[in-house]
Amino acid sequence: MFSRIAASSAVPLAVASAATLSLASPADAKASPANLPAVKASIADLISSDASARGDGTALTGTFVRLAWHCSGSYSAADNSGGSNGSRMRFEPEAKWGANAGLKMARDRLEGVKEKHPEISYADLYTLSGVVAVEEAGGPSIPFRLGRSDFADGATSPPDGRLPDADKGAVPKTVGHVRDVFNRMGFSDREMVALVGAHALGRCHTDASGYWGPWTNAETTMSNEYFRLLVEEKWTIKKTHNGGKWTGPEQYEDKTGNLMMLPSDVALIQDPEFAKIVKEFADNEDLFFKEFAASFSKLLELGVPFPKAWWKFW
Ligand SMILES: *[C@@H]1O[C@H](CO)[C@@H](O)[C@H](O)[C@H]1NC(C)=O
């Protein structure tokens, strides 16, 4: 710890010794020695080789964002339980939660990266996969810190039901539910809308969530397209699918029937407070990227008590 600080020649001695004293909980000094750029490159390789192997547009991009988000979104600010530390999603009960259906595939695909870089914890790897997915898709750089550890079982998992449902019936109920979920994690309306903008990436699968289709026509490109489409397209309830009757849960479609929105997406333009923010992001991609990067980073660190970097004490 001391040698790490002393090794930095730019640090005046007086400051270095003060920092040594004030670091009461220097977990960051023993942060995982994982070679972050190399691990990120392995995840990026996995994403791009998977996309070219499948060539059907159903890439790992959206799945890794969902994995990172579902590891973290179990957090409650009320009692500081849940969150990504521990990688509890590997175990029951979280592995069996309905909201996590389909994510075992994503965790299994990351096993190759874990074998190559055994020094990174699963908890860091799962959250980092979402960061890499966003960055490789042309999105903003996401501030990311290593240091989460892996728990031995799911004994400290919070109760099920903390991840948002896409549909709670009528719009006011759905809006209320979505707001409750994000407020519980400690997010403001703005941060929440920014996070939902990740729907630019990926698609829904009938065998996972029951819903079908992508939100945008470029599901492996991070952009503000989700917000633009929400504002500009006319969204109607989906009635048919592949020439037959749609039998899945209630969802919306654009006039081509190729794109989808969940009830919780459409709720964002029906609630006046949310709609204002949606329009700002639809008009200004830089603003969206900036706020998304900050909110996503905050999400991945919920309940992970990283110590303050020592230089921030001054
Ligand atoms: C993760 O949880 C463990 C066990 O509670 C704790 O010791 C550790 O400090 C946490 N890691 C971080 C980075 O907060």
mmCIF file of C-alpha atoms and ligand atoms in Angstrom:
data_model
loop_
_atom_site.group_PDB
_atom_site.id
_atom_site.type_symbol
_atom_site.label_atom_id
_atom_site.label_comp_id
_atom_site.label_asym_id
_atom_site.label_seq_id
_atom_site.Cartn_x
_atom_site.Cartn_y
_atom_site.Cartn_z
ATOM 1 C CA MET A 1 0.000 0.000 0.000
ATOM 2 C CA PHE A 2 2.675 2.504 1.043
ATOM 3 C CA SER A 3 4.979 1.365 -1.715
ATOM 4 C CA ARG A 4 2.204 1.863 -4.239
ATOM 5 C CA ILE A 5 1.825 5.491 -3.267
ATOM 6 C CA ALA A 6 5.543 6.085 -2.815
ATOM 7 C CA ALA A 7 6.119 4.641 -6.258
ATOM 8 C CA SER A 8 4.329 7.598 -7.754
ATOM 9 C CA SER A 9 7.034 10.211 -8.111
ATOM 10 C CA ALA A 10 4.490 12.965 -8.656
ATOM 11 C CA VAL A 11 3.214 12.642 -5.075
ATOM 12 C CA PRO A 12 4.877 14.970 -2.549
ATOM 13 C CA LEU A 13 6.026 13.040 0.517
ATOM 14 C CA ALA A 14 3.847 14.974 2.963
ATOM 15 C CA VAL A 15 0.740 14.232 0.947
ATOM 16 C CA ALA A 16 1.711 10.603 0.545
ATOM 17 C CA SER A 17 1.972 9.998 4.268
ATOM 18 C CA ALA A 18 -1.263 11.864 4.978
ATOM 19 C CA ALA A 19 -2.978 9.703 2.381
ATOM 20 C CA THR A 20 -1.597 6.574 3.992
ATOM 21 C CA LEU A 21 -3.117 7.576 7.317
ATOM 22 C CA SER A 22 -6.516 8.597 6.017
ATOM 23 C CA LEU A 23 -7.106 5.461 3.965
ATOM 24 C CA ALA A 24 -9.002 3.672 6.705
ATOM 25 C CA SER A 25 -10.384 1.030 4.381
ATOM 26 C CA PRO A 26 -7.894 0.723 1.560
ATOM 27 C CA ALA A 27 -9.746 -1.979 -0.364
ATOM 28 C CA ASP A 28 -8.726 -0.218 -3.531
ATOM 29 C CA ALA A 29 -5.067 -0.794 -2.734
ATOM 30 C CA LYS A 30 -5.667 -4.537 -3.073
ATOM 31 C CA ALA A 31 -8.047 -4.086 -5.992
ATOM 32 C CA SER A 32 -7.985 -7.060 -8.266
ATOM 33 C CA PRO A 33 -4.735 -7.135 -10.217
ATOM 34 C CA ALA A 34 -6.703 -7.973 -13.342
ATOM 35 C CA ASN A 35 -5.222 -6.420 -16.417
ATOM 36 C CA LEU A 36 -8.230 -4.335 -17.321
ATOM 37 C CA PRO A 37 -7.375 -3.465 -20.950
ATOM 38 C CA ALA A 38 -6.607 -7.123 -21.740
ATOM 39 C CA VAL A 39 -9.840 -8.342 -20.135
ATOM 40 C CA LYS A 40 -11.807 -5.677 -22.010
ATOM 41 C CA ALA A 41 -10.169 -6.765 -25.270
ATOM 42 C CA SER A 42 -11.151 -10.411 -24.617
ATOM 43 C CA ILE A 43 -14.771 -9.428 -24.020
ATOM 44 C CA ALA A 44 -14.752 -7.256 -27.160
ATOM 45 C CA ASP A 45 -13.389 -10.224 -29.171
ATOM 46 C CA LEU A 46 -16.121 -12.437 -27.838
ATOM 47 C CA ILE A 47 -18.797 -9.917 -28.851
ATOM 48 C CA SER A 48 -17.441 -9.425 -32.356
ATOM 49 C CA SER A 49 -16.721 -13.096 -33.108
ATOM 50 C CA ASP A 50 -20.183 -14.037 -31.862
ATOM 51 C CA ALA A 51 -21.810 -11.401 -34.083
ATOM 52 C CA SER A 52 -20.015 -12.591 -37.195
ATOM 53 C CA ALA A 53 -20.659 -16.253 -36.391
ATOM 54 C CA ARG A 54 -24.379 -15.730 -36.052
ATOM 55 C CA GLY A 55 -24.883 -12.974 -38.577
ATOM 56 C CA ASP A 56 -28.527 -12.729 -37.611
ATOM 57 C CA GLY A 57 -28.383 -9.518 -35.666
ATOM 58 C CA THR A 58 -28.999 -11.166 -32.307
ATOM 59 C CA ALA A 59 -25.670 -10.238 -30.817
ATOM 60 C CA LEU A 60 -24.302 -10.497 -27.310
ATOM 61 C CA THR A 61 -24.245 -6.697 -27.066
ATOM 62 C CA GLY A 62 -27.707 -6.258 -25.602
ATOM 63 C CA THR A 63 -27.446 -9.417 -23.520
ATOM 64 C CA PHE A 64 -24.280 -8.242 -21.758
ATOM 65 C CA VAL A 65 -25.874 -4.869 -20.975
ATOM 66 C CA ARG A 66 -28.838 -6.734 -19.506
ATOM 67 C CA LEU A 67 -26.524 -9.025 -17.514
ATOM 68 C CA ALA A 68 -24.636 -6.082 -15.982
ATOM 69 C CA TRP A 69 -27.885 -4.305 -15.217
ATOM 70 C CA HIS A 70 -29.624 -7.297 -13.626
ATOM 71 C CA CYS A 71 -26.577 -8.053 -11.437
ATOM 72 C CA SER A 72 -26.745 -4.478 -10.129
ATOM 73 C CA GLY A 73 -30.464 -3.684 -10.171
ATOM 74 C CA SER A 74 -31.230 -5.942 -7.203
ATOM 75 C CA TYR A 75 -29.943 -3.110 -4.978
ATOM 76 C CA SER A 76 -32.054 -1.275 -2.435
ATOM 77 C CA ALA A 77 -30.839 2.012 -0.971
ATOM 78 C CA ALA A 78 -33.193 1.473 2.012
ATOM 79 C CA ASP A 79 -31.104 -1.318 3.548
ATOM 80 C CA ASN A 80 -28.074 -1.333 1.240
ATOM 81 C CA SER A 81 -28.810 -4.926 0.198
ATOM 82 C CA GLY A 82 -28.338 -6.463 -3.238
ATOM 83 C CA GLY A 83 -26.112 -5.113 -5.988
ATOM 84 C CA SER A 84 -23.361 -6.531 -8.157
ATOM 85 C CA ASN A 85 -20.769 -7.328 -5.468
ATOM 86 C CA GLY A 86 -20.660 -11.099 -4.921
ATOM 87 C CA SER A 87 -21.938 -12.183 -8.370
ATOM 88 C CA ARG A 88 -24.856 -13.808 -6.590
ATOM 89 C CA MET A 89 -26.691 -14.281 -9.861
ATOM 90 C CA ARG A 90 -24.667 -17.476 -10.349
ATOM 91 C CA PHE A 91 -26.629 -19.107 -7.531
ATOM 92 C CA GLU A 92 -30.208 -19.696 -6.531
ATOM 93 C CA PRO A 93 -32.387 -17.822 -5.894
ATOM 94 C CA GLU A 94 -31.228 -15.131 -8.376
ATOM 95 C CA ALA A 95 -30.356 -17.642 -11.109
ATOM 96 C CA LYS A 96 -34.015 -18.713 -11.078
ATOM 97 C CA TRP A 97 -35.665 -15.274 -11.030
ATOM 98 C CA GLY A 98 -37.992 -14.776 -13.988
ATOM 99 C CA ALA A 99 -36.331 -11.434 -14.761
ATOM 100 C CA ASN A 100 -33.011 -13.264 -15.201
ATOM 101 C CA ALA A 101 -34.326 -15.784 -17.739
ATOM 102 C CA GLY A 102 -31.885 -16.176 -20.616
ATOM 103 C CA LEU A 103 -28.914 -14.715 -18.736
ATOM 104 C CA LYS A 104 -27.290 -18.073 -18.010
ATOM 105 C CA MET A 105 -26.308 -18.108 -21.674
ATOM 106 C CA ALA A 106 -24.508 -14.776 -21.203
ATOM 107 C CA ARG A 107 -22.702 -16.001 -18.067
ATOM 108 C CA ASP A 108 -21.673 -19.215 -19.824
ATOM 109 C CA ARG A 109 -20.278 -17.281 -22.784
ATOM 110 C CA LEU A 110 -18.054 -15.300 -20.406
ATOM 111 C CA GLU A 111 -16.460 -18.496 -19.009
ATOM 112 C CA GLY A 112 -13.816 -18.393 -21.754
ATOM 113 C CA VAL A 113 -12.785 -14.882 -20.677
ATOM 114 C CA LYS A 114 -12.657 -15.987 -17.033
ATOM 115 C CA GLU A 115 -10.387 -18.912 -17.981
ATOM 116 C CA LYS A 116 -8.033 -16.556 -19.798
ATOM 117 C CA HIS A 117 -8.095 -13.998 -16.975
ATOM 118 C CA PRO A 118 -8.729 -15.952 -13.755
ATOM 119 C CA GLU A 119 -7.608 -12.894 -11.752
ATOM 120 C CA ILE A 120 -10.840 -11.015 -12.427
ATOM 121 C CA SER A 121 -13.801 -11.830 -10.181
ATOM 122 C CA TYR A 122 -17.075 -12.917 -11.756
ATOM 123 C CA ALA A 123 -18.719 -9.884 -10.181
ATOM 124 C CA ASP A 124 -16.286 -7.555 -11.957
ATOM 125 C CA LEU A 125 -16.484 -9.584 -15.175
ATOM 126 C CA TYR A 126 -20.284 -9.534 -15.413
ATOM 127 C CA THR A 127 -20.512 -5.783 -14.825
ATOM 128 C CA LEU A 128 -17.546 -5.096 -17.103
ATOM 129 C CA SER A 129 -19.219 -7.042 -19.931
ATOM 130 C CA GLY A 130 -21.967 -4.396 -20.010
ATOM 131 C CA VAL A 131 -19.388 -1.606 -20.090
ATOM 132 C CA VAL A 132 -17.538 -3.214 -22.996
ATOM 133 C CA ALA A 133 -20.799 -3.880 -24.857
ATOM 134 C CA VAL A 134 -21.738 -0.182 -24.647
ATOM 135 C CA GLU A 135 -18.269 1.026 -25.622
ATOM 136 C CA GLU A 136 -17.897 -1.458 -28.511
ATOM 137 C CA ALA A 137 -21.309 -0.396 -29.779
ATOM 138 C CA GLY A 138 -19.992 3.150 -30.218
ATOM 139 C CA GLY A 139 -21.350 4.472 -26.932
ATOM 140 C CA PRO A 140 -19.560 6.645 -24.368
ATOM 141 C CA SER A 141 -16.675 5.424 -22.185
ATOM 142 C CA ILE A 142 -18.052 4.228 -18.876
ATOM 143 C CA PRO A 143 -16.001 4.852 -15.718
ATOM 144 C CA PHE A 144 -15.338 1.394 -14.231
ATOM 145 C CA ARG A 145 -13.546 0.195 -11.091
ATOM 146 C CA LEU A 146 -12.345 -3.318 -10.307
ATOM 147 C CA GLY A 147 -12.606 -4.754 -6.810
ATOM 148 C CA ARG A 148 -15.875 -6.671 -6.444
ATOM 149 C CA SER A 149 -15.524 -10.112 -4.890
ATOM 150 C CA ASP A 150 -17.340 -13.406 -5.442
ATOM 151 C CA PHE A 151 -19.518 -14.833 -2.697
ATOM 152 C CA ALA A 152 -19.764 -18.588 -2.097
ATOM 153 C CA ASP A 153 -23.547 -18.813 -2.443
ATOM 154 C CA GLY A 154 -26.755 -16.829 -2.805
ATOM 155 C CA ALA A 155 -27.541 -16.692 0.926
ATOM 156 C CA THR A 156 -27.404 -12.867 0.976
ATOM 157 C CA SER A 157 -29.509 -12.394 -2.172
ATOM 158 C CA PRO A 158 -32.379 -9.957 -1.671
ATOM 159 C CA PRO A 159 -35.991 -11.050 -2.261
ATOM 160 C CA ASP A 160 -37.218 -11.431 -5.844
ATOM 161 C CA GLY A 161 -39.245 -8.651 -7.427
ATOM 162 C CA ARG A 162 -36.742 -5.802 -7.390
ATOM 163 C CA LEU A 163 -36.044 -5.775 -11.125
ATOM 164 C CA PRO A 164 -38.628 -3.824 -13.097
ATOM 165 C CA ASP A 165 -41.621 -5.429 -14.780
ATOM 166 C CA ALA A 166 -42.201 -4.127 -18.261
ATOM 167 C CA ASP A 167 -45.921 -4.073 -17.735
ATOM 168 C CA LYS A 168 -48.022 -3.257 -14.700
ATOM 169 C CA GLY A 169 -51.229 -2.688 -16.641
ATOM 170 C CA ALA A 170 -52.482 0.859 -17.048
ATOM 171 C CA VAL A 171 -49.929 3.566 -17.820
ATOM 172 C CA PRO A 172 -50.095 5.399 -14.466
ATOM 173 C CA LYS A 173 -49.474 2.102 -12.687
ATOM 174 C CA THR A 174 -46.592 1.225 -14.994
ATOM 175 C CA VAL A 175 -45.065 4.705 -14.575
ATOM 176 C CA GLY A 176 -45.449 4.448 -10.805
ATOM 177 C CA HIS A 177 -43.848 1.016 -10.760
ATOM 178 C CA VAL A 178 -40.874 2.056 -12.898
ATOM 179 C CA ARG A 179 -40.355 5.180 -10.773
ATOM 180 C CA ASP A 180 -40.554 3.095 -7.572
ATOM 181 C CA VAL A 181 -37.986 0.628 -8.866
ATOM 182 C CA PHE A 182 -35.447 3.293 -9.804
ATOM 183 C CA ASN A 183 -36.083 5.467 -6.771
ATOM 184 C CA ARG A 184 -35.463 2.410 -4.593
ATOM 185 C CA MET A 185 -32.009 2.168 -6.180
ATOM 186 C CA GLY A 186 -31.446 5.875 -5.551
ATOM 187 C CA PHE A 187 -31.915 7.181 -9.100
ATOM 188 C CA SER A 188 -33.598 10.427 -10.116
ATOM 189 C CA ASP A 189 -36.079 10.650 -13.015
ATOM 190 C CA ARG A 190 -33.303 11.946 -15.300
ATOM 191 C CA GLU A 191 -30.904 9.167 -14.398
ATOM 192 C CA MET A 192 -33.675 6.635 -14.891
ATOM 193 C CA VAL A 193 -34.618 7.860 -18.362
ATOM 194 C CA ALA A 194 -30.931 7.919 -19.343
ATOM 195 C CA LEU A 195 -30.540 4.295 -18.226
ATOM 196 C CA VAL A 196 -33.594 3.115 -20.126
ATOM 197 C CA GLY A 197 -31.900 4.564 -23.228
ATOM 198 C CA ALA A 198 -29.842 1.348 -23.219
ATOM 199 C CA HIS A 199 -32.840 -0.050 -25.090
ATOM 200 C CA ALA A 200 -31.033 1.318 -28.155
ATOM 201 C CA LEU A 201 -29.155 -1.974 -27.825
ATOM 202 C CA GLY A 202 -30.444 -5.511 -28.137
ATOM 203 C CA ARG A 203 -33.860 -6.986 -28.561
ATOM 204 C CA CYS A 204 -36.486 -9.004 -26.707
ATOM 205 C CA HIS A 205 -36.715 -12.760 -27.132
ATOM 206 C CA THR A 206 -39.952 -14.702 -26.761
ATOM 207 C CA ASP A 207 -38.090 -17.517 -24.975
ATOM 208 C CA ALA A 208 -36.608 -15.127 -22.370
ATOM 209 C CA SER A 209 -38.949 -12.242 -21.475
ATOM 210 C CA GLY A 210 -41.841 -13.356 -23.680
ATOM 211 C CA TYR A 211 -41.692 -10.108 -25.684
ATOM 212 C CA TRP A 212 -40.474 -10.033 -29.259
ATOM 213 C CA GLY A 213 -38.253 -7.786 -31.339
ATOM 214 C CA PRO A 214 -35.698 -4.978 -31.296
ATOM 215 C CA TRP A 215 -36.335 -1.382 -30.218
ATOM 216 C CA THR A 216 -34.310 0.112 -33.066
ATOM 217 C CA ASN A 217 -33.086 -0.861 -36.536
ATOM 218 C CA ALA A 218 -29.461 -0.853 -35.360
ATOM 219 C CA GLU A 219 -29.499 -2.997 -32.252
ATOM 220 C CA THR A 220 -25.722 -3.238 -31.933
ATOM 221 C CA THR A 221 -25.172 0.525 -32.183
ATOM 222 C CA MET A 222 -25.440 2.742 -29.125
ATOM 223 C CA SER A 223 -27.277 5.928 -30.069
ATOM 224 C CA ASN A 224 -30.215 8.131 -29.062
ATOM 225 C CA GLU A 225 -32.310 6.342 -31.690
ATOM 226 C CA TYR A 226 -34.542 4.764 -29.029
ATOM 227 C CA PHE A 227 -35.630 8.221 -27.843
ATOM 228 C CA ARG A 228 -36.069 9.563 -31.383
ATOM 229 C CA LEU A 229 -38.284 6.597 -32.302
ATOM 230 C CA LEU A 230 -40.322 6.944 -29.109
ATOM 231 C CA VAL A 231 -41.056 10.571 -29.959
ATOM 232 C CA GLU A 232 -41.490 10.341 -33.724
ATOM 233 C CA GLU A 233 -43.138 6.982 -34.458
ATOM 234 C CA LYS A 234 -46.725 6.060 -33.848
ATOM 235 C CA TRP A 235 -46.824 3.104 -31.428
ATOM 236 C CA THR A 236 -49.825 0.770 -31.518
ATOM 237 C CA ILE A 237 -50.607 -2.454 -29.691
ATOM 238 C CA LYS A 238 -49.159 -5.485 -31.489
ATOM 239 C CA LYS A 239 -51.851 -7.822 -32.808
ATOM 240 C CA THR A 240 -50.132 -10.131 -35.277
ATOM 241 C CA HIS A 241 -46.835 -11.944 -35.619
ATOM 242 C CA ASN A 242 -45.417 -13.845 -38.604
ATOM 243 C CA GLY A 243 -48.809 -13.793 -40.317
ATOM 244 C CA GLY A 244 -50.615 -15.241 -37.276
ATOM 245 C CA LYS A 245 -52.092 -13.835 -34.110
ATOM 246 C CA TRP A 246 -49.681 -12.354 -31.509
ATOM 247 C CA THR A 247 -50.143 -14.429 -28.371
ATOM 248 C CA GLY A 248 -47.364 -12.932 -26.243
ATOM 249 C CA PRO A 249 -47.697 -10.255 -23.551
ATOM 250 C CA GLU A 250 -49.006 -6.812 -24.488
ATOM 251 C CA GLN A 251 -46.397 -4.859 -26.418
ATOM 252 C CA TYR A 252 -46.357 -2.062 -28.988
ATOM 253 C CA GLU A 253 -45.103 -1.914 -32.571
ATOM 254 C CA ASP A 254 -44.322 0.745 -35.171
ATOM 255 C CA LYS A 255 -46.132 0.853 -38.498
ATOM 256 C CA THR A 256 -43.709 -1.634 -40.106
ATOM 257 C CA GLY A 257 -44.202 -4.162 -37.304
ATOM 258 C CA ASN A 258 -40.419 -4.647 -37.204
ATOM 259 C CA LEU A 259 -39.750 -2.539 -34.114
ATOM 260 C CA MET A 260 -41.168 -2.838 -30.636
ATOM 261 C CA MET A 261 -41.732 -0.884 -27.445
ATOM 262 C CA LEU A 262 -42.714 -2.283 -24.063
ATOM 263 C CA PRO A 263 -45.589 -0.771 -22.092
ATOM 264 C CA SER A 264 -42.931 0.712 -19.786
ATOM 265 C CA ASP A 265 -41.271 2.404 -22.803
ATOM 266 C CA VAL A 266 -44.508 3.908 -24.088
ATOM 267 C CA ALA A 267 -45.245 5.055 -20.542
ATOM 268 C CA LEU A 268 -42.194 7.318 -20.795
ATOM 269 C CA ILE A 269 -43.846 9.514 -23.392
ATOM 270 C CA GLN A 270 -47.226 9.467 -21.697
ATOM 271 C CA ASP A 271 -45.904 10.789 -18.391
ATOM 272 C CA PRO A 272 -45.247 14.535 -18.800
ATOM 273 C CA GLU A 273 -42.133 14.622 -16.571
ATOM 274 C CA PHE A 274 -40.495 11.664 -18.301
ATOM 275 C CA ALA A 275 -41.576 12.910 -21.758
ATOM 276 C CA LYS A 276 -39.656 16.183 -21.293
ATOM 277 C CA ILE A 277 -36.436 14.272 -20.641
ATOM 278 C CA VAL A 278 -37.093 11.819 -23.489
ATOM 279 C CA LYS A 279 -37.363 14.785 -25.880
ATOM 280 C CA GLU A 280 -34.116 16.311 -24.623
ATOM 281 C CA PHE A 281 -32.273 13.061 -25.256
ATOM 282 C CA ALA A 282 -33.986 12.607 -28.645
ATOM 283 C CA ASP A 283 -32.636 16.035 -29.663
ATOM 284 C CA ASN A 284 -29.151 15.753 -28.224
ATOM 285 C CA GLU A 285 -27.160 12.533 -28.391
ATOM 286 C CA ASP A 286 -24.094 14.008 -26.666
ATOM 287 C CA LEU A 287 -26.201 14.976 -23.685
ATOM 288 C CA PHE A 288 -27.697 11.472 -23.561
ATOM 289 C CA PHE A 289 -24.252 9.816 -23.785
ATOM 290 C CA LYS A 290 -22.873 11.994 -20.995
ATOM 291 C CA GLU A 291 -25.762 11.295 -18.635
ATOM 292 C CA PHE A 292 -25.928 7.621 -19.590
ATOM 293 C CA ALA A 293 -22.222 7.090 -18.815
ATOM 294 C CA ALA A 294 -22.621 8.624 -15.349
ATOM 295 C CA SER A 295 -25.832 6.728 -14.538
ATOM 296 C CA PHE A 296 -24.606 3.373 -15.839
ATOM 297 C CA SER A 297 -21.409 3.659 -13.835
ATOM 298 C CA LYS A 298 -23.451 4.517 -10.733
ATOM 299 C CA LEU A 299 -25.713 1.515 -11.375
ATOM 300 C CA LEU A 300 -22.784 -0.906 -11.567
ATOM 301 C CA GLU A 301 -21.437 0.365 -8.245
ATOM 302 C CA LEU A 302 -24.668 0.242 -6.226
ATOM 303 C CA GLY A 303 -23.981 -1.441 -2.901
ATOM 304 C CA VAL A 304 -20.286 -1.775 -3.720
ATOM 305 C CA PRO A 305 -18.571 0.371 -1.111
ATOM 306 C CA PHE A 306 -15.496 1.311 -3.093
ATOM 307 C CA PRO A 307 -13.313 3.495 -0.922
ATOM 308 C CA LYS A 308 -12.864 7.055 -2.101
ATOM 309 C CA ALA A 309 -9.740 7.430 -4.182
ATOM 310 C CA TRP A 310 -7.141 8.951 -1.863
ATOM 311 C CA TRP A 311 -6.587 11.984 -4.092
ATOM 312 C CA LYS A 312 -10.223 12.896 -3.636
ATOM 313 C CA PHE A 313 -9.602 13.660 0.035
ATOM 314 C CA TRP A 314 -8.054 16.938 -1.033
HETATM 315 C C1 LIG B 1 -17.820 -6.988 -1.480
HETATM 316 O O1 LIG B 1 -18.393 -7.659 -0.388
HETATM 317 C C2 LIG B 1 -17.443 -8.176 0.514
HETATM 318 C C3 LIG B 1 -18.178 -9.036 1.541
HETATM 319 O O2 LIG B 1 -19.221 -8.332 2.141
HETATM 320 C C4 LIG B 1 -16.688 -7.016 1.159
HETATM 321 O O3 LIG B 1 -15.739 -7.510 2.058
HETATM 322 C C5 LIG B 1 -16.001 -6.219 0.046
HETATM 323 O O4 LIG B 1 -15.380 -5.078 0.601
HETATM 324 C C6 LIG B 1 -16.995 -5.807 -1.004
HETATM 325 N N1 LIG B 1 -16.230 -5.256 -2.129
HETATM 326 C C7 LIG B 1 -16.286 -3.986 -2.471
HETATM 327 C C8 LIG B 1 -15.385 -3.562 -3.586
HETATM 328 O O5 LIG B 1 -17.051 -3.214 -1.970
#
